[in-house]
Amino acid sequence: MKQGAKSATGAPSTLWDRTRQLASQEILDTALRLFTEQGYDGTTIAQIAREAGVSQRTLFRYFGTKEDLLGGGQDRFGQVLMDTIGEQPAEAGVWEALRAGVAAVLALHDSREQALERFRLLHNTASLRAGWLEKRLRFQENLLPLIETRMDAATGNEGAKARAVIATAFACLDAASMTWVANDGKGEIMDLYDECMAAVRG
């Protein structure tokens, strides 16, 4: 999902903001192309900077790590997930709130093709999978208070149950995205997510 005409604070973006956004997008597009052509581990920061027409110092002003170049930063993933779940109405159940969060995160991709390439790289690159697992565990802990508040306190053990629910949602996202990649992007990933959730919930 591309940036609109406003900055992150909601104010109209300046020419400088738009220039930075264009430069950032050019670097991301270049990185994704090179990762797809020659593999994530086989692509260097120096190559990406050279192809994008910027210095390595400039590249690192936009992106803190090589991993961030895969999709603009997975920390953004976690923030959008938390914000979306937190914005769901109080009457929304935990599964409904988590689904809204997953849908919002998937909408961050600019296109189906971009999403497919990123998921393909994630699932086929051991270093990326390891990094994603580490971040995912942190995201799950961060989500815990939001999910606990939506669970029935009368049943007790909300912490354990909330962890199980969150872990299930992430596992279903993994299963859906892996199937989507295996099918070369056929169908809708959210439909696959819903099928996975239906399977585990019986």
Short mmCIF file of C-alpha atoms in Angstrom, two decimals:
data_model
loop_
_atom_site.label_atom_id
_atom_site.label_comp_id
_atom_site.label_asym_id
_atom_site.label_seq_id
_atom_site.Cartn_x
_atom_site.Cartn_y
_atom_site.Cartn_z
CA MET A 1 0.00 0.00 0.00
CA LYS A 2 1.68 3.16 -1.14
CA GLN A 3 1.94 6.32 0.93
CA GLY A 4 -0.73 8.91 0.27
CA ALA A 5 -0.48 12.68 0.14
CA LYS A 6 -0.08 13.00 3.89
CA SER A 7 2.82 12.38 6.20
CA ALA A 8 2.79 9.93 9.10
CA THR A 9 1.53 12.73 11.38
CA GLY A 10 -1.49 13.36 9.14
CA ALA A 11 -0.20 16.73 7.87
CA PRO A 12 0.09 17.33 4.11
CA SER A 13 3.39 15.93 2.87
CA THR A 14 6.07 18.30 1.69
CA LEU A 15 8.11 18.04 -1.49
CA TRP A 16 10.96 16.72 0.67
CA ASP A 17 8.67 14.03 2.12
CA ARG A 18 7.53 12.97 -1.34
CA THR A 19 11.11 12.92 -2.62
CA ARG A 20 12.14 10.69 0.28
CA GLN A 21 9.18 8.39 -0.34
CA LEU A 22 10.08 8.04 -4.01
CA ALA A 23 13.72 7.34 -3.18
CA SER A 24 12.72 4.82 -0.54
CA GLN A 25 10.38 3.05 -2.96
CA GLU A 26 13.08 2.93 -5.65
CA ILE A 27 15.49 1.28 -3.22
CA LEU A 28 12.84 -1.23 -2.11
CA ASP A 29 11.91 -2.10 -5.69
CA THR A 30 15.56 -2.55 -6.62
CA ALA A 31 16.24 -4.73 -3.59
CA LEU A 32 13.23 -6.97 -4.25
CA ARG A 33 14.26 -7.39 -7.90
CA LEU A 34 17.81 -8.36 -6.99
CA PHE A 35 16.67 -10.68 -4.20
CA THR A 36 14.35 -12.40 -6.68
CA GLU A 37 17.00 -12.67 -9.41
CA GLN A 38 19.98 -13.86 -7.36
CA GLY A 39 18.66 -14.77 -3.91
CA TYR A 40 18.58 -12.85 -0.65
CA ASP A 41 21.88 -14.19 0.69
CA GLY A 42 23.57 -13.72 -2.69
CA THR A 43 22.70 -10.02 -2.86
CA THR A 44 24.86 -7.42 -1.14
CA ILE A 45 23.99 -3.99 0.18
CA ALA A 46 26.63 -2.55 -2.16
CA GLN A 47 24.87 -4.08 -5.18
CA ILE A 48 21.49 -2.71 -4.13
CA ALA A 49 22.88 0.79 -3.54
CA ARG A 50 24.69 0.78 -6.89
CA GLU A 51 21.64 -0.42 -8.84
CA ALA A 52 19.39 2.11 -7.08
CA GLY A 53 21.86 4.93 -7.78
CA VAL A 54 22.53 5.86 -4.16
CA SER A 55 25.43 5.54 -1.75
CA GLN A 56 25.43 2.86 0.94
CA ARG A 57 25.30 5.64 3.53
CA THR A 58 22.14 7.03 1.93
CA LEU A 59 20.61 3.55 1.77
CA PHE A 60 21.18 3.04 5.49
CA ARG A 61 19.52 6.38 6.23
CA TYR A 62 16.33 4.88 4.82
CA PHE A 63 16.71 1.29 6.01
CA GLY A 64 18.49 0.12 9.12
CA THR A 65 19.15 -3.46 8.06
CA LYS A 66 19.28 -5.63 4.97
CA GLU A 67 16.20 -7.44 6.27
CA ASP A 68 14.26 -4.16 6.19
CA LEU A 69 14.89 -4.01 2.44
CA LEU A 70 12.62 -6.98 1.93
CA GLY A 71 9.53 -5.01 2.81
CA GLY A 72 10.13 -1.70 4.49
CA GLY A 73 10.68 -3.16 7.94
CA GLN A 74 8.88 -5.94 9.78
CA ASP A 75 8.48 -3.68 12.79
CA ARG A 76 5.93 -1.81 10.66
CA PHE A 77 4.12 -5.13 10.29
CA GLY A 78 3.85 -5.44 14.07
CA GLN A 79 2.70 -1.85 14.56
CA VAL A 80 -0.03 -2.08 11.92
CA LEU A 81 -1.17 -5.39 13.40
CA MET A 82 -1.42 -3.93 16.91
CA ASP A 83 -3.07 -0.69 15.78
CA THR A 84 -5.69 -2.49 13.70
CA ILE A 85 -6.57 -4.98 16.43
CA GLY A 86 -6.74 -2.19 19.00
CA GLU A 87 -9.13 -0.23 16.77
CA GLN A 88 -11.66 -3.06 16.46
CA PRO A 89 -14.97 -2.48 18.28
CA ALA A 90 -15.26 -3.86 21.80
CA GLU A 91 -17.89 -6.38 20.73
CA ALA A 92 -15.57 -7.95 18.15
CA GLY A 93 -14.32 -11.38 19.18
CA VAL A 94 -10.66 -12.34 19.31
CA TRP A 95 -10.71 -14.27 16.03
CA GLU A 96 -12.47 -11.43 14.24
CA ALA A 97 -10.02 -8.85 15.61
CA LEU A 98 -7.00 -10.95 14.64
CA ARG A 99 -8.37 -11.50 11.14
CA ALA A 100 -8.76 -7.73 10.70
CA GLY A 101 -5.15 -7.31 11.77
CA VAL A 102 -3.88 -9.92 9.33
CA ALA A 103 -5.86 -8.36 6.47
CA ALA A 104 -4.44 -4.92 7.27
CA VAL A 105 -0.88 -6.24 7.25
CA LEU A 106 -1.35 -8.01 3.91
CA ALA A 107 -2.74 -4.77 2.46
CA LEU A 108 0.66 -3.11 3.07
CA HIS A 109 1.95 -4.75 -0.10
CA ASP A 110 1.78 -2.62 -3.24
CA SER A 111 0.63 -5.53 -5.41
CA ARG A 112 -0.10 -9.26 -5.46
CA GLU A 113 3.15 -9.82 -7.35
CA GLN A 114 5.14 -7.99 -4.70
CA ALA A 115 3.46 -9.92 -1.91
CA LEU A 116 4.11 -13.22 -3.66
CA GLU A 117 7.82 -12.49 -4.18
CA ARG A 118 8.27 -11.39 -0.57
CA PHE A 119 6.55 -14.49 0.81
CA ARG A 120 8.52 -16.69 -1.57
CA LEU A 121 11.79 -15.18 -0.34
CA LEU A 122 10.69 -15.45 3.28
CA HIS A 123 9.75 -19.11 3.08
CA ASN A 124 12.72 -20.15 0.92
CA THR A 125 15.53 -18.31 2.74
CA ALA A 126 16.69 -19.84 6.01
CA SER A 127 18.14 -16.60 7.41
CA LEU A 128 14.91 -14.72 6.73
CA ARG A 129 12.79 -17.47 8.28
CA ALA A 130 14.93 -17.38 11.42
CA GLY A 131 14.65 -13.61 11.68
CA TRP A 132 10.90 -13.73 11.08
CA LEU A 133 10.40 -16.32 13.83
CA GLU A 134 12.27 -14.15 16.32
CA LYS A 135 10.18 -11.09 15.44
CA ARG A 136 6.98 -13.09 15.39
CA LEU A 137 7.48 -14.24 18.98
CA ARG A 138 7.97 -10.62 20.01
CA PHE A 139 4.84 -9.56 18.11
CA GLN A 140 2.88 -12.31 19.84
CA GLU A 141 3.93 -11.07 23.28
CA ASN A 142 3.10 -7.47 22.34
CA LEU A 143 -0.39 -8.55 21.26
CA LEU A 144 -1.06 -10.41 24.49
CA PRO A 145 -2.72 -7.53 26.46
CA LEU A 146 -4.95 -6.63 23.50
CA ILE A 147 -6.21 -10.18 23.11
CA GLU A 148 -6.56 -10.87 26.83
CA THR A 149 -9.01 -7.96 27.17
CA ARG A 150 -11.28 -9.59 24.59
CA MET A 151 -11.39 -12.95 26.35
CA ASP A 152 -13.85 -14.16 28.97
CA ALA A 153 -12.21 -13.43 32.33
CA ALA A 154 -14.60 -15.79 34.09
CA THR A 155 -12.93 -18.83 32.56
CA GLY A 156 -9.48 -18.01 34.02
CA ASN A 157 -6.02 -18.57 32.56
CA GLU A 158 -6.47 -15.76 30.02
CA GLY A 159 -2.72 -15.54 29.48
CA ALA A 160 -2.34 -19.12 28.33
CA LYS A 161 -5.49 -19.00 26.22
CA ALA A 162 -4.56 -15.68 24.63
CA ARG A 163 -1.11 -17.00 23.73
CA ALA A 164 -2.70 -20.08 22.14
CA VAL A 165 -5.13 -17.98 20.12
CA ILE A 166 -2.43 -15.59 18.88
CA ALA A 167 -0.06 -18.43 18.01
CA THR A 168 -2.86 -20.15 16.07
CA ALA A 169 -3.55 -17.02 14.03
CA PHE A 170 0.14 -16.68 13.11
CA ALA A 171 0.39 -20.39 12.28
CA CYS A 172 -2.61 -20.05 9.97
CA LEU A 173 -1.02 -17.05 8.27
CA ASP A 174 2.15 -19.09 7.74
CA ALA A 175 0.17 -22.05 6.37
CA ALA A 176 -1.85 -19.79 4.08
CA SER A 177 1.16 -17.92 2.72
CA MET A 178 3.16 -21.12 2.20
CA THR A 179 0.25 -22.66 0.28
CA TRP A 180 -0.18 -19.47 -1.73
CA VAL A 181 3.50 -19.53 -2.71
CA ALA A 182 3.32 -23.25 -3.56
CA ASN A 183 0.32 -22.48 -5.82
CA ASP A 184 2.27 -19.63 -7.46
CA GLY A 185 -0.12 -16.98 -6.18
CA LYS A 186 -3.32 -18.67 -7.29
CA GLY A 187 -6.41 -17.50 -5.42
CA GLU A 188 -6.67 -15.08 -2.52
CA ILE A 189 -4.40 -15.42 0.47
CA MET A 190 -7.14 -14.31 2.90
CA ASP A 191 -9.39 -17.09 1.59
CA LEU A 192 -6.61 -19.54 2.39
CA TYR A 193 -6.22 -17.98 5.83
CA ASP A 194 -9.95 -18.45 6.47
CA GLU A 195 -9.73 -22.09 5.35
CA CYS A 196 -6.83 -22.69 7.73
CA MET A 197 -8.69 -21.06 10.61
CA ALA A 198 -11.79 -23.13 9.88
CA ALA A 199 -9.69 -26.29 9.92
CA VAL A 200 -8.11 -25.64 13.33
CA ARG A 201 -11.30 -24.34 14.93
CA GLY A 202 -13.27 -27.35 13.77
#
